[in-house]
């Protein structure tokens, strides 16, 4: 991306919460990938007028404007599918924060639509750009896993807006799949105390070599955002990640990847492998949801 851009892609940011605000900041700062992008405006259900000199525009204008070629979907997860479909149908490239949809079949349909329209559809996965993940990837390479577990704790999250815990927590599942390959579901349980805003999802998975992996998402008032992991290998074990430094500009790194896709710098093979992983994780998340909701 060292070349000078021949032209800039006009961008609109949909949803200006935490992720949307970071995206707007990155787009307005002089980064190599931002040089290929031109922030035209943002879309929000709230009447905000403008943010730091960036104008609010209506969804209709964003969809119909010739200037807008790219949409960043940073709204709550339950609205992603609808926004992606509208922007792809309007002939725009789409970057969406994970999870792109709350069902596998919807994701498959949207990918087909993107291919049909000849547009880039990119699902953000900043968790794969974290220092901790880079450390883990190095640690597990070439090792035989015997068993492992990953526990994530955080404050309460509204399921109506962010989806079932297997979807809202799909970045943890993505870590496990990226480290150990495709997984299959053995069983899953969901313990909920709605009046206390507490929930705990426990998922038993196994690798293709039948090694067990346990994934737990626990959310409730007073629970700090934390990740605990334990992987046991034939050659020793790994308990939690040491402090490997802060994650600098992970959303910007994700934007760099997206711009490389816009410029056609990713091979078909790389894109197919990424799509396969994303659909595998969404399929697992849906399977987990069905398992928990069937009251097995």
PDB file of N, CA and C in Angstrom, residues 65 132 241 261:
ATOM      1  N   UNK A  65     -26.399   7.621  -3.158  1.00  0.00           N
ATOM      2  CA  UNK A  65     -25.315   8.510  -3.576  1.00  0.00           C
ATOM      3  C   UNK A  65     -24.270   7.784  -4.423  1.00  0.00           C
ATOM      4  N   UNK A 132      -1.888 -10.849  21.768  1.00  0.00           N
ATOM      5  CA  UNK A 132      -2.072 -12.130  22.469  1.00  0.00           C
ATOM      6  C   UNK A 132      -2.275 -13.266  21.480  1.00  0.00           C
ATOM      7  N   UNK A 241      -2.086 -16.024  28.948  1.00  0.00           N
ATOM      8  CA  UNK A 241      -1.101 -15.377  28.085  1.00  0.00           C
ATOM      9  C   UNK A 241      -0.348 -14.348  28.909  1.00  0.00           C
ATOM     10  N   UNK A 261      -8.142  -5.705  -0.017  1.00  0.00           N
ATOM     11  CA  UNK A 261      -9.184  -6.444  -0.760  1.00  0.00           C
ATOM     12  C   UNK A 261      -9.800  -5.547  -1.844  1.00  0.00           C
TER      13      UNK A 261
END
